[in-house]
mmCIF file of C-alpha atoms and ligand atoms in Angstrom:
data_model
loop_
_atom_site.group_PDB
_atom_site.id
_atom_site.type_symbol
_atom_site.label_atom_id
_atom_site.label_comp_id
_atom_site.label_asym_id
_atom_site.label_seq_id
_atom_site.Cartn_x
_atom_site.Cartn_y
_atom_site.Cartn_z
ATOM 1 C CA UNK A 22 -10.067 -32.597 26.936
ATOM 2 C CA UNK A 23 -8.882 -29.474 25.159
ATOM 3 C CA UNK A 24 -6.388 -28.896 22.483
ATOM 4 C CA UNK A 25 -3.375 -26.838 24.219
ATOM 5 C CA UNK A 26 -3.402 -22.703 23.656
ATOM 6 C CA UNK A 27 -2.402 -21.714 20.382
ATOM 7 C CA UNK A 28 0.633 -19.338 20.258
ATOM 8 C CA UNK A 29 0.088 -15.982 22.335
ATOM 9 C CA UNK A 30 1.583 -14.155 19.126
ATOM 10 C CA UNK A 31 -1.647 -14.933 17.476
ATOM 11 C CA UNK A 32 -4.017 -13.618 19.876
ATOM 12 C CA UNK A 33 -3.585 -9.506 19.490
ATOM 13 C CA UNK A 34 -2.972 -10.322 15.462
ATOM 14 C CA UNK A 35 -5.751 -8.667 13.117
ATOM 15 C CA UNK A 36 -6.604 -10.311 9.792
ATOM 16 C CA UNK A 37 -6.654 -7.999 6.845
ATOM 17 C CA UNK A 38 -9.945 -6.107 7.075
ATOM 18 C CA UNK A 39 -9.560 -4.923 3.736
ATOM 19 C CA UNK A 40 -9.454 -8.886 2.218
ATOM 20 C CA UNK A 41 -12.539 -9.869 4.187
ATOM 21 C CA UNK A 42 -14.495 -7.099 3.007
ATOM 22 C CA UNK A 43 -13.270 -8.013 -0.494
ATOM 23 C CA UNK A 44 -14.200 -11.811 -0.065
ATOM 24 C CA UNK A 45 -17.751 -10.555 1.436
ATOM 25 C CA UNK A 46 -18.310 -8.457 -2.025
ATOM 26 C CA UNK A 47 -17.522 -11.540 -4.146
ATOM 27 C CA UNK A 48 -20.078 -13.617 -1.885
ATOM 28 C CA UNK A 49 -22.476 -10.865 -2.203
ATOM 29 C CA UNK A 50 -21.996 -11.032 -5.984
ATOM 30 C CA UNK A 51 -22.074 -14.604 -5.762
ATOM 31 C CA UNK A 52 -25.475 -14.497 -4.745
ATOM 32 C CA UNK A 53 -26.422 -12.606 -7.535
ATOM 33 C CA UNK A 54 -26.468 -8.989 -5.642
ATOM 34 C CA UNK A 55 -25.673 -5.977 -8.025
ATOM 35 C CA UNK A 56 -22.204 -4.475 -6.102
ATOM 36 C CA UNK A 57 -20.737 -1.571 -6.700
ATOM 37 C CA UNK A 58 -17.144 -2.009 -4.862
ATOM 38 C CA UNK A 59 -14.961 0.890 -4.947
ATOM 39 C CA UNK A 60 -12.703 -1.563 -2.034
ATOM 40 C CA UNK A 61 -10.235 -3.049 -4.560
ATOM 41 C CA UNK A 62 -6.970 -2.331 -3.660
ATOM 42 C CA UNK A 63 -5.692 -3.417 -7.324
ATOM 43 C CA UNK A 64 -5.486 -2.552 -10.921
ATOM 44 C CA UNK A 65 -8.972 -3.962 -12.788
ATOM 45 C CA UNK A 66 -6.843 -4.731 -16.034
ATOM 46 C CA UNK A 67 -5.240 -7.938 -16.661
ATOM 47 C CA UNK A 68 -1.845 -8.530 -16.408
ATOM 48 C CA UNK A 69 0.132 -7.251 -20.354
ATOM 49 C CA UNK A 70 0.087 -10.530 -23.058
ATOM 50 C CA UNK A 71 3.798 -10.188 -23.230
ATOM 51 C CA UNK A 72 4.042 -10.975 -19.501
ATOM 52 C CA UNK A 73 2.135 -13.709 -19.665
ATOM 53 C CA UNK A 74 4.237 -15.093 -22.516
ATOM 54 C CA UNK A 75 6.883 -14.736 -20.742
ATOM 55 C CA UNK A 76 5.833 -17.139 -17.859
ATOM 56 C CA UNK A 77 4.517 -19.682 -20.690
ATOM 57 C CA UNK A 78 8.031 -19.547 -22.293
ATOM 58 C CA UNK A 79 9.438 -20.025 -18.676
ATOM 59 C CA UNK A 80 7.807 -22.987 -18.241
ATOM 60 C CA UNK A 81 7.974 -24.468 -21.785
ATOM 61 C CA UNK A 82 12.012 -24.415 -21.260
ATOM 62 C CA UNK A 83 11.329 -26.198 -17.650
ATOM 63 C CA UNK A 84 12.249 -23.082 -15.339
ATOM 64 C CA UNK A 85 10.235 -25.105 -12.645
ATOM 65 C CA UNK A 86 13.059 -25.725 -10.085
ATOM 66 C CA UNK A 87 14.181 -23.869 -6.894
ATOM 67 C CA UNK A 88 16.045 -20.804 -7.760
ATOM 68 C CA UNK A 89 18.538 -19.215 -5.706
ATOM 69 C CA UNK A 90 16.611 -17.914 -2.563
ATOM 70 C CA UNK A 91 16.767 -14.039 -3.206
ATOM 71 C CA UNK A 92 15.683 -14.507 -6.978
ATOM 72 C CA UNK A 93 17.658 -15.228 -10.022
ATOM 73 C CA UNK A 94 20.184 -12.857 -11.243
ATOM 74 C CA UNK A 95 18.745 -12.004 -14.363
ATOM 75 C CA UNK A 96 16.080 -10.307 -12.030
ATOM 76 C CA UNK A 97 17.765 -9.283 -9.614
ATOM 77 C CA UNK A 98 20.281 -7.376 -12.281
ATOM 78 C CA UNK A 99 16.828 -5.959 -14.126
ATOM 79 C CA UNK A 100 15.817 -4.534 -10.656
ATOM 80 C CA UNK A 101 19.277 -3.139 -10.350
ATOM 81 C CA UNK A 102 18.822 -1.229 -13.516
ATOM 82 C CA UNK A 103 15.550 -0.112 -13.038
ATOM 83 C CA UNK A 104 16.510 1.109 -9.907
ATOM 84 C CA UNK A 105 19.574 3.219 -11.175
ATOM 85 C CA UNK A 106 17.215 4.603 -14.191
ATOM 86 C CA UNK A 107 13.676 4.830 -13.013
ATOM 87 C CA UNK A 108 14.754 5.814 -9.119
ATOM 88 C CA UNK A 109 18.362 6.939 -9.324
ATOM 89 C CA UNK A 110 19.478 4.519 -6.857
ATOM 90 C CA UNK A 111 22.360 2.407 -7.263
ATOM 91 C CA UNK A 112 21.780 -1.159 -5.343
ATOM 92 C CA UNK A 113 23.813 -4.047 -7.274
ATOM 93 C CA UNK A 114 21.930 -7.477 -7.712
ATOM 94 C CA UNK A 115 23.337 -8.577 -4.440
ATOM 95 C CA UNK A 116 21.880 -6.011 -2.833
ATOM 96 C CA UNK A 117 18.016 -7.004 -3.864
ATOM 97 C CA UNK A 118 16.352 -9.734 -2.579
ATOM 98 C CA UNK A 119 12.664 -10.629 -4.268
ATOM 99 C CA UNK A 120 10.096 -11.986 -2.173
ATOM 100 C CA UNK A 121 6.810 -12.906 -2.446
ATOM 101 C CA UNK A 122 4.793 -9.382 -2.723
ATOM 102 C CA UNK A 123 5.815 -6.410 -1.013
ATOM 103 C CA UNK A 124 4.100 -7.858 1.852
ATOM 104 C CA UNK A 125 6.965 -10.737 2.398
ATOM 105 C CA UNK A 126 9.532 -7.986 1.908
ATOM 106 C CA UNK A 127 8.248 -5.451 4.619
ATOM 107 C CA UNK A 128 7.850 -8.122 6.637
ATOM 108 C CA UNK A 129 11.719 -9.690 6.214
ATOM 109 C CA UNK A 130 12.390 -5.609 6.357
ATOM 110 C CA UNK A 131 10.657 -5.738 9.894
ATOM 111 C CA UNK A 132 11.995 -8.959 10.859
ATOM 112 C CA UNK A 133 15.891 -8.366 10.063
ATOM 113 C CA UNK A 134 16.020 -5.040 12.215
ATOM 114 C CA UNK A 135 12.767 -5.028 15.007
ATOM 115 C CA UNK A 136 13.419 -6.937 18.132
ATOM 116 C CA UNK A 137 11.087 -7.062 21.355
ATOM 117 C CA UNK A 138 9.750 -3.650 22.211
ATOM 118 C CA UNK A 139 11.889 -1.814 19.589
ATOM 119 C CA UNK A 140 9.320 0.947 18.850
ATOM 120 C CA UNK A 141 8.359 1.783 14.768
ATOM 121 C CA UNK A 142 6.764 5.407 14.123
ATOM 122 C CA UNK A 143 4.234 5.039 11.476
ATOM 123 C CA UNK A 144 2.212 8.188 10.560
ATOM 124 C CA UNK A 145 -1.270 8.130 10.475
ATOM 125 C CA UNK A 146 -3.407 7.114 8.595
ATOM 126 C CA UNK A 147 -1.344 3.877 7.876
ATOM 127 C CA UNK A 148 -1.762 0.769 5.552
ATOM 128 C CA UNK A 149 -3.657 -1.766 7.651
ATOM 129 C CA UNK A 150 -0.727 -4.177 7.835
ATOM 130 C CA UNK A 151 2.120 -2.364 9.079
ATOM 131 C CA UNK A 152 0.785 -2.504 12.710
ATOM 132 C CA UNK A 153 0.023 -6.024 12.566
ATOM 133 C CA UNK A 154 3.337 -7.002 10.880
ATOM 134 C CA UNK A 155 5.386 -4.951 13.693
ATOM 135 C CA UNK A 156 3.450 -7.096 16.225
ATOM 136 C CA UNK A 157 4.439 -10.446 14.712
ATOM 137 C CA UNK A 158 7.917 -9.326 15.363
ATOM 138 C CA UNK A 159 7.429 -8.223 18.992
ATOM 139 C CA UNK A 160 7.814 -4.483 17.705
ATOM 140 C CA UNK A 161 5.680 -1.360 19.335
ATOM 141 C CA UNK A 162 3.667 0.925 16.471
ATOM 142 C CA UNK A 163 4.065 4.429 17.658
ATOM 143 C CA UNK A 164 0.825 5.783 15.784
ATOM 144 C CA UNK A 165 1.763 9.608 15.176
ATOM 145 C CA UNK A 166 -1.479 11.964 14.277
ATOM 146 C CA UNK A 167 -1.092 13.903 11.269
ATOM 147 C CA UNK A 168 -2.947 16.738 9.986
ATOM 148 C CA UNK A 169 -5.259 16.673 6.640
ATOM 149 C CA UNK A 170 -4.084 20.159 5.847
ATOM 150 C CA UNK A 171 -0.531 18.883 5.232
ATOM 151 C CA UNK A 172 -2.235 16.058 3.126
ATOM 152 C CA UNK A 173 -1.873 13.419 6.649
ATOM 153 C CA UNK A 174 1.710 13.270 6.118
ATOM 154 C CA UNK A 175 4.507 13.502 8.822
ATOM 155 C CA UNK A 176 6.169 16.913 9.192
ATOM 156 C CA UNK A 177 9.554 16.291 10.300
ATOM 157 C CA UNK A 178 8.928 18.233 13.970
ATOM 158 C CA UNK A 179 5.872 15.284 14.556
ATOM 159 C CA UNK A 180 8.308 12.933 13.755
ATOM 160 C CA UNK A 181 10.991 14.235 16.007
ATOM 161 C CA UNK A 182 8.558 14.493 18.456
ATOM 162 C CA UNK A 183 7.207 11.304 18.539
ATOM 163 C CA UNK A 184 11.093 9.455 18.831
ATOM 164 C CA UNK A 185 12.307 7.842 22.325
ATOM 165 C CA UNK A 186 15.355 5.621 23.335
ATOM 166 C CA UNK A 187 13.549 2.727 22.280
ATOM 167 C CA UNK A 188 12.781 4.161 18.329
ATOM 168 C CA UNK A 189 14.248 2.321 15.874
ATOM 169 C CA UNK A 190 12.720 3.178 12.350
ATOM 170 C CA UNK A 191 9.760 4.905 10.755
ATOM 171 C CA UNK A 192 8.079 3.946 7.932
ATOM 172 C CA UNK A 193 7.187 6.216 5.441
ATOM 173 C CA UNK A 194 4.865 5.158 2.216
ATOM 174 C CA UNK A 195 4.453 7.239 -0.611
ATOM 175 C CA UNK A 196 2.361 7.296 -2.636
ATOM 176 C CA UNK A 197 0.063 6.634 0.310
ATOM 177 C CA UNK A 198 -2.368 3.930 1.336
ATOM 178 C CA UNK A 199 -5.261 5.015 2.190
ATOM 179 C CA UNK A 200 -4.947 8.687 1.609
ATOM 180 C CA UNK A 201 -3.069 9.403 -2.048
ATOM 181 C CA UNK A 202 -0.315 11.350 -0.572
ATOM 182 C CA UNK A 203 2.721 11.591 -2.458
ATOM 183 C CA UNK A 204 5.591 13.335 -0.367
ATOM 184 C CA UNK A 205 7.995 15.805 -2.151
ATOM 185 C CA UNK A 206 11.718 15.515 -2.223
ATOM 186 C CA UNK A 207 11.906 18.514 0.028
ATOM 187 C CA UNK A 208 9.605 16.804 2.332
ATOM 188 C CA UNK A 209 11.708 13.731 2.144
ATOM 189 C CA UNK A 210 15.422 15.585 2.739
ATOM 190 C CA UNK A 211 13.392 17.198 5.945
ATOM 191 C CA UNK A 212 12.605 13.627 7.460
ATOM 192 C CA UNK A 213 15.793 12.035 6.242
ATOM 193 C CA UNK A 214 17.465 14.856 8.694
ATOM 194 C CA UNK A 215 16.164 13.430 11.758
ATOM 195 C CA UNK A 216 16.697 9.859 10.709
ATOM 196 C CA UNK A 217 19.854 10.614 10.509
ATOM 197 C CA UNK A 218 19.971 12.935 13.290
ATOM 198 C CA UNK A 219 18.643 9.997 15.773
ATOM 199 C CA UNK A 220 20.327 7.353 14.144
ATOM 200 C CA UNK A 221 16.588 5.427 12.560
ATOM 201 C CA UNK A 222 16.310 3.331 10.098
ATOM 202 C CA UNK A 223 13.825 4.057 7.449
ATOM 203 C CA UNK A 224 11.598 1.424 5.503
ATOM 204 C CA UNK A 225 10.301 3.421 2.425
ATOM 205 C CA UNK A 226 7.289 1.420 1.092
ATOM 206 C CA UNK A 227 7.007 2.892 -2.805
ATOM 207 C CA UNK A 228 4.574 -0.020 -4.057
ATOM 208 C CA UNK A 229 2.245 2.846 -5.698
ATOM 209 C CA UNK A 230 5.506 4.706 -7.109
ATOM 210 C CA UNK A 231 4.358 4.509 -10.985
ATOM 211 C CA UNK A 232 0.881 5.947 -9.880
ATOM 212 C CA UNK A 233 1.907 9.285 -9.036
ATOM 213 C CA UNK A 234 -0.375 11.976 -11.037
ATOM 214 C CA UNK A 235 2.277 15.062 -9.951
ATOM 215 C CA UNK A 236 4.219 17.053 -12.346
ATOM 216 C CA UNK A 237 7.368 15.832 -9.420
ATOM 217 C CA UNK A 238 9.077 12.556 -9.989
ATOM 218 C CA UNK A 239 8.749 10.298 -7.687
ATOM 219 C CA UNK A 240 11.285 10.542 -5.122
ATOM 220 C CA UNK A 241 12.975 7.000 -3.248
ATOM 221 C CA UNK A 242 14.197 8.547 -0.171
ATOM 222 C CA UNK A 243 17.369 6.382 -0.304
ATOM 223 C CA UNK A 244 18.442 8.599 -3.326
ATOM 224 C CA UNK A 245 18.893 11.743 -1.371
ATOM 225 C CA UNK A 246 22.306 11.309 0.105
ATOM 226 C CA UNK A 247 24.763 8.223 1.082
ATOM 227 C CA UNK A 248 23.623 8.237 4.531
ATOM 228 C CA UNK A 249 20.129 7.713 3.536
ATOM 229 C CA UNK A 250 20.844 5.031 1.239
ATOM 230 C CA UNK A 251 22.720 3.063 3.468
ATOM 231 C CA UNK A 252 20.064 3.648 6.666
ATOM 232 C CA UNK A 253 16.625 3.090 4.207
ATOM 233 C CA UNK A 254 15.714 -0.401 2.729
ATOM 234 C CA UNK A 255 13.460 0.093 -0.141
ATOM 235 C CA UNK A 256 10.435 -1.683 -0.590
ATOM 236 C CA UNK A 257 8.557 -2.486 -4.087
ATOM 237 C CA UNK A 258 6.485 -4.781 -6.051
ATOM 238 C CA UNK A 259 5.709 -5.284 -9.603
ATOM 239 C CA UNK A 260 2.065 -5.704 -8.682
ATOM 240 C CA UNK A 261 -0.040 -2.589 -8.636
ATOM 241 C CA UNK A 262 2.257 -1.102 -11.529
ATOM 242 C CA UNK A 263 2.135 -4.047 -13.747
ATOM 243 C CA UNK A 264 -1.765 -5.232 -12.896
ATOM 244 C CA UNK A 265 0.297 -7.845 -11.396
ATOM 245 C CA UNK A 266 -0.886 -8.451 -7.659
ATOM 246 C CA UNK A 267 -1.558 -12.542 -8.286
ATOM 247 C CA UNK A 268 1.787 -13.157 -9.137
ATOM 248 C CA UNK A 269 3.174 -12.156 -5.804
ATOM 249 C CA UNK A 270 6.184 -10.381 -6.735
ATOM 250 C CA UNK A 271 8.324 -7.719 -4.209
ATOM 251 C CA UNK A 272 11.487 -6.772 -3.720
ATOM 252 C CA UNK A 273 13.407 -4.869 -1.367
ATOM 253 C CA UNK A 274 16.934 -3.402 -1.439
ATOM 254 C CA UNK A 275 19.116 -2.245 1.515
ATOM 255 C CA UNK A 276 22.695 -2.738 2.809
ATOM 256 C CA UNK A 277 25.029 -5.659 2.697
ATOM 257 C CA UNK A 278 23.969 -6.543 6.650
ATOM 258 C CA UNK A 279 19.956 -5.875 6.461
ATOM 259 C CA UNK A 280 20.027 -8.446 3.083
ATOM 260 C CA UNK A 281 21.766 -10.720 4.467
ATOM 261 C CA UNK A 282 19.661 -11.057 7.663
ATOM 262 C CA UNK A 283 16.649 -10.624 5.099
ATOM 263 C CA UNK A 284 17.819 -13.560 2.807
ATOM 264 C CA UNK A 285 18.648 -15.720 6.051
ATOM 265 C CA UNK A 286 14.865 -15.225 7.176
ATOM 266 C CA UNK A 287 13.254 -15.891 3.480
ATOM 267 C CA UNK A 288 15.779 -18.806 3.361
ATOM 268 C CA UNK A 289 13.929 -20.541 6.283
ATOM 269 C CA UNK A 290 10.467 -19.585 5.644
ATOM 270 C CA UNK A 291 9.602 -19.898 1.997
ATOM 271 C CA UNK A 292 13.147 -19.837 -0.329
ATOM 272 C CA UNK A 293 12.439 -18.097 -3.445
ATOM 273 C CA UNK A 294 9.389 -16.780 -5.280
ATOM 274 C CA UNK A 295 7.939 -19.068 -7.800
ATOM 275 C CA UNK A 296 10.430 -19.598 -10.499
ATOM 276 C CA UNK A 297 7.868 -18.721 -13.354
ATOM 277 C CA UNK A 298 6.680 -15.872 -11.949
ATOM 278 C CA UNK A 299 10.466 -14.898 -11.682
ATOM 279 C CA UNK A 300 10.930 -15.024 -15.280
ATOM 280 C CA UNK A 301 7.274 -12.786 -16.103
ATOM 281 C CA UNK A 302 8.759 -9.993 -14.140
ATOM 282 C CA UNK A 303 12.030 -10.064 -16.182
ATOM 283 C CA UNK A 304 9.563 -9.143 -19.020
ATOM 284 C CA UNK A 305 7.571 -7.040 -17.230
ATOM 285 C CA UNK A 306 10.736 -4.945 -16.260
ATOM 286 C CA UNK A 307 11.737 -4.512 -19.879
ATOM 287 C CA UNK A 308 11.078 -1.779 -21.787
ATOM 288 C CA UNK A 309 8.561 -3.298 -23.554
ATOM 289 C CA UNK A 310 6.307 -2.446 -20.496
ATOM 290 C CA UNK A 311 6.594 1.435 -20.458
ATOM 291 C CA UNK A 312 3.681 2.315 -22.844
ATOM 292 C CA UNK A 313 1.580 -0.332 -20.587
ATOM 293 C CA UNK A 314 2.301 1.683 -17.805
ATOM 294 C CA UNK A 315 1.858 4.576 -19.315
ATOM 295 C CA UNK A 316 -1.511 3.605 -20.163
ATOM 296 C CA UNK A 317 -3.044 2.287 -17.456
ATOM 297 C CA UNK A 318 -1.613 5.643 -15.450
ATOM 298 C CA UNK A 319 -3.863 7.838 -17.962
ATOM 299 C CA UNK A 320 -7.058 5.385 -17.330
ATOM 300 C CA UNK A 321 -6.262 5.949 -13.632
ATOM 301 C CA UNK A 322 -5.790 9.734 -14.162
ATOM 302 C CA UNK A 323 -9.066 10.256 -15.684
ATOM 303 C CA UNK A 324 -11.112 8.207 -13.450
ATOM 304 C CA UNK A 325 -9.307 10.182 -10.455
ATOM 305 C CA UNK A 326 -11.090 13.026 -12.163
ATOM 306 C CA UNK A 327 -14.313 12.038 -12.655
ATOM 307 C CA UNK A 328 -14.099 10.325 -9.160
ATOM 308 C CA UNK A 329 -13.139 14.073 -7.959
ATOM 309 C CA UNK A 330 -15.845 15.468 -10.427
ATOM 310 C CA UNK A 331 -18.700 13.373 -8.912
ATOM 311 C CA UNK A 332 -18.186 13.764 -5.282
ATOM 312 C CA UNK A 333 -18.398 17.655 -5.169
ATOM 313 C CA UNK A 334 -22.249 16.482 -5.588
ATOM 314 C CA UNK A 335 -21.812 14.914 -1.846
ATOM 315 C CA UNK A 336 -22.339 17.393 0.909
ATOM 316 C CA UNK A 337 -20.685 17.526 4.611
ATOM 317 C CA UNK A 338 -17.799 15.584 3.582
ATOM 318 C CA UNK A 339 -14.021 16.428 2.868
ATOM 319 C CA UNK A 340 -11.038 14.826 1.137
ATOM 320 C CA UNK A 341 -7.783 15.718 0.941
ATOM 321 C CA UNK A 342 -6.835 15.575 -3.003
ATOM 322 C CA UNK A 343 -4.868 12.752 -3.670
ATOM 323 C CA UNK A 344 -1.662 12.745 -5.781
ATOM 324 C CA UNK A 345 -0.927 9.463 -6.396
ATOM 325 C CA UNK A 346 -1.577 5.581 -5.960
ATOM 326 C CA UNK A 347 -5.469 5.154 -6.553
ATOM 327 C CA UNK A 348 -7.719 6.196 -3.350
ATOM 328 C CA UNK A 349 -9.735 8.665 -2.304
ATOM 329 C CA UNK A 350 -9.495 9.223 1.603
ATOM 330 C CA UNK A 351 -13.104 10.687 3.080
ATOM 331 C CA UNK A 352 -14.109 12.349 6.171
ATOM 332 C CA UNK A 353 -17.267 11.396 7.075
ATOM 333 C CA UNK A 354 -16.857 12.874 10.498
ATOM 334 C CA UNK A 355 -20.125 14.786 10.228
ATOM 335 C CA UNK A 356 -22.487 11.977 9.768
ATOM 336 C CA UNK A 357 -21.134 10.545 12.978
ATOM 337 C CA UNK A 358 -23.498 10.209 15.947
ATOM 338 C CA UNK A 359 -26.263 10.897 13.083
ATOM 339 C CA UNK A 360 -29.076 8.670 12.700
ATOM 340 C CA UNK A 361 -30.153 6.776 10.026
ATOM 341 C CA UNK A 362 -33.375 4.923 9.904
ATOM 342 C CA UNK A 363 -33.332 5.028 13.510
ATOM 343 C CA UNK A 364 -30.087 3.619 13.738
ATOM 344 C CA UNK A 365 -27.027 5.933 15.022
ATOM 345 C CA UNK A 366 -24.132 5.592 12.823
ATOM 346 C CA UNK A 367 -21.408 5.433 15.723
ATOM 347 C CA UNK A 368 -18.432 5.098 12.855
ATOM 348 C CA UNK A 369 -17.300 4.805 9.206
ATOM 349 C CA UNK A 370 -18.074 0.954 9.732
ATOM 350 C CA UNK A 371 -21.582 1.667 10.655
ATOM 351 C CA UNK A 372 -21.680 3.640 7.451
ATOM 352 C CA UNK A 373 -19.983 1.111 5.407
ATOM 353 C CA UNK A 374 -22.425 -1.689 6.882
ATOM 354 C CA UNK A 375 -25.810 0.116 5.804
ATOM 355 C CA UNK A 376 -24.264 1.128 2.177
ATOM 356 C CA UNK A 377 -23.370 -1.943 1.464
ATOM 357 C CA UNK A 378 -26.597 -3.597 2.480
ATOM 358 C CA UNK A 379 -29.328 -0.963 1.123
ATOM 359 C CA UNK A 380 -27.407 0.581 -1.356
ATOM 360 C CA UNK A 381 -25.285 -2.133 -3.074
ATOM 361 C CA UNK A 382 -22.056 0.070 -2.611
ATOM 362 C CA UNK A 383 -18.946 -1.595 -1.256
ATOM 363 C CA UNK A 384 -16.318 0.655 0.829
ATOM 364 C CA UNK A 385 -13.477 0.629 2.901
ATOM 365 C CA UNK A 386 -13.889 1.647 6.464
ATOM 366 C CA UNK A 387 -10.874 3.316 7.625
ATOM 367 C CA UNK A 388 -10.649 1.807 11.122
ATOM 368 C CA UNK A 389 -7.621 -0.566 10.958
ATOM 369 C CA UNK A 390 -6.122 2.316 9.001
ATOM 370 C CA UNK A 391 -6.435 4.362 12.488
ATOM 371 C CA UNK A 392 -8.740 6.758 11.604
ATOM 372 C CA UNK A 393 -12.413 5.439 12.248
ATOM 373 C CA UNK A 394 -14.655 8.251 10.906
ATOM 374 C CA UNK A 395 -12.991 7.805 7.299
ATOM 375 C CA UNK A 396 -13.742 5.980 4.264
ATOM 376 C CA UNK A 397 -11.442 4.982 1.479
ATOM 377 C CA UNK A 398 -12.990 4.397 -2.181
ATOM 378 C CA UNK A 399 -10.475 3.216 -4.687
ATOM 379 C CA UNK A 400 -10.909 3.905 -8.209
ATOM 380 C CA UNK A 401 -9.698 1.127 -9.726
ATOM 381 C CA UNK A 402 -12.823 0.217 -11.097
ATOM 382 C CA UNK A 403 -14.893 1.614 -14.301
ATOM 383 C CA UNK A 404 -15.808 5.163 -14.614
ATOM 384 C CA UNK A 405 -19.825 3.850 -15.066
ATOM 385 C CA UNK A 406 -19.518 2.425 -11.665
ATOM 386 C CA UNK A 407 -18.062 5.426 -9.960
ATOM 387 C CA UNK A 408 -20.662 7.663 -11.301
ATOM 388 C CA UNK A 409 -23.536 5.490 -10.253
ATOM 389 C CA UNK A 410 -21.424 4.141 -7.123
ATOM 390 C CA UNK A 411 -21.303 8.130 -6.017
ATOM 391 C CA UNK A 412 -24.848 9.071 -6.946
ATOM 392 C CA UNK A 413 -25.774 5.842 -4.157
ATOM 393 C CA UNK A 414 -23.473 7.059 -1.615
ATOM 394 C CA UNK A 415 -25.122 10.387 -2.438
ATOM 395 C CA UNK A 416 -28.652 9.207 -1.606
ATOM 396 C CA UNK A 417 -27.647 7.461 1.376
ATOM 397 C CA UNK A 418 -25.948 10.597 3.173
ATOM 398 C CA UNK A 419 -29.315 12.356 2.142
ATOM 399 C CA UNK A 420 -31.047 10.091 4.326
ATOM 400 C CA UNK A 421 -29.266 10.769 7.303
ATOM 401 C CA UNK A 422 -30.397 13.320 9.963
HETATM 402 N N1 LIG B 518 2.169 -1.458 0.685
HETATM 403 C C1 LIG B 518 1.096 -1.409 0.210
HETATM 404 C C2 LIG B 518 0.698 0.763 0.690
HETATM 405 C C3 LIG B 518 0.272 -1.868 -0.087
HETATM 406 O O1 LIG B 518 -1.232 -1.046 -0.102
HETATM 407 C C4 LIG B 518 0.170 -2.751 -0.414
HETATM 408 C C5 LIG B 518 -0.892 -3.699 -0.862
HETATM 409 O O2 LIG B 518 -2.386 -3.711 -0.642
HETATM 410 C C6 LIG B 518 1.586 -3.624 -0.185
HETATM 411 C C7 LIG B 518 2.313 -3.130 0.288
HETATM 412 C C8 LIG B 518 1.713 -4.893 -1.072
HETATM 413 O O3 LIG B 518 1.488 -5.196 -1.709
HETATM 414 P P1 LIG B 518 2.055 -6.701 -2.414
HETATM 415 O O4 LIG B 518 0.649 -6.943 -3.216
HETATM 416 O O5 LIG B 518 2.503 -6.596 -3.211
HETATM 417 O O6 LIG B 518 2.256 -7.753 -1.593
#
């Protein structure tokens, strides 16, 4: 007899296609194939030594037990200090919860505020997990077209037009994955005015905060005024800034009510994050880290320049200037419906398949980011690989007719 059906909720949930592609790259590499991978969503640096040492010390000290669900007080104090000094955000340690990566912080935020059929506005393109998380919570993603000329940033007008009586929240991601766009303070002020006017929550995903190559300081929308402070859930993580993706340290800062709700959810789901990672996080947040971050940002800025220089050699593509994160978002529309080796290229996924098979270059097709003709390149790879990889993409495009 067949077993009973799985839960209906699981039917429409996609697995993360970026993680699937990265697994495919690892598999091909294991088989001995040489692959240049522009797919990585993480710094290619090791976690700094002082942070690793703090984790070793935590082990030696026997800090191996359950902690408070929201994280040890010393860590939440360090985060409170960081938010004040770096983001001009005033949150007490009691208004902060540490979770398993920015991902769990986002999921907690969504569970805390989204009921069945509540709508969440998401500017397109978007990080692919938002829509799936909202589905899990029973909500509805309302995907809003944005314009390349605005670097795919949603305008206040586009935001306002998308609002219905069911709208509960908007997700703003700056610096942005996949576009690299960074919202200016003025842009955030205008979006904030709409959120206030229609009484909406804002989920502000700031996990790429440090990877900002503009002259303007990163702006946290919750720092703009008191009203935005109370209606914004600020999400951040140590993953990207401290080369700590595997440690799973994310956090949320929000008003009392949301923090209580999110703590309830996390207490029943995972409890605290790994105790050892929490001690490592305190070290990461100390002043001793600033030179590591500065160095990493300089290296990424240099790679971005190299990539922008090389990419100019490829005809018939367009891209928006990436002000942050470590991604370049490229429009391949001019190659869609064209022919390569007698097969028609229907979308960016077709392009990605040929690139990896025939040229050993892995890229992320952005279908699951809401844009089926675009490709995302990550420049969290060596300068040599950037140069070689772009050369191969160029060769490929020249064989398309
Ligand atoms: N938000 C965005 C925009 C991301 O790109 C990612 C990871 O790639 C996350 C959140 C999740 O980060 P973490 O690895 O800390 O869960």
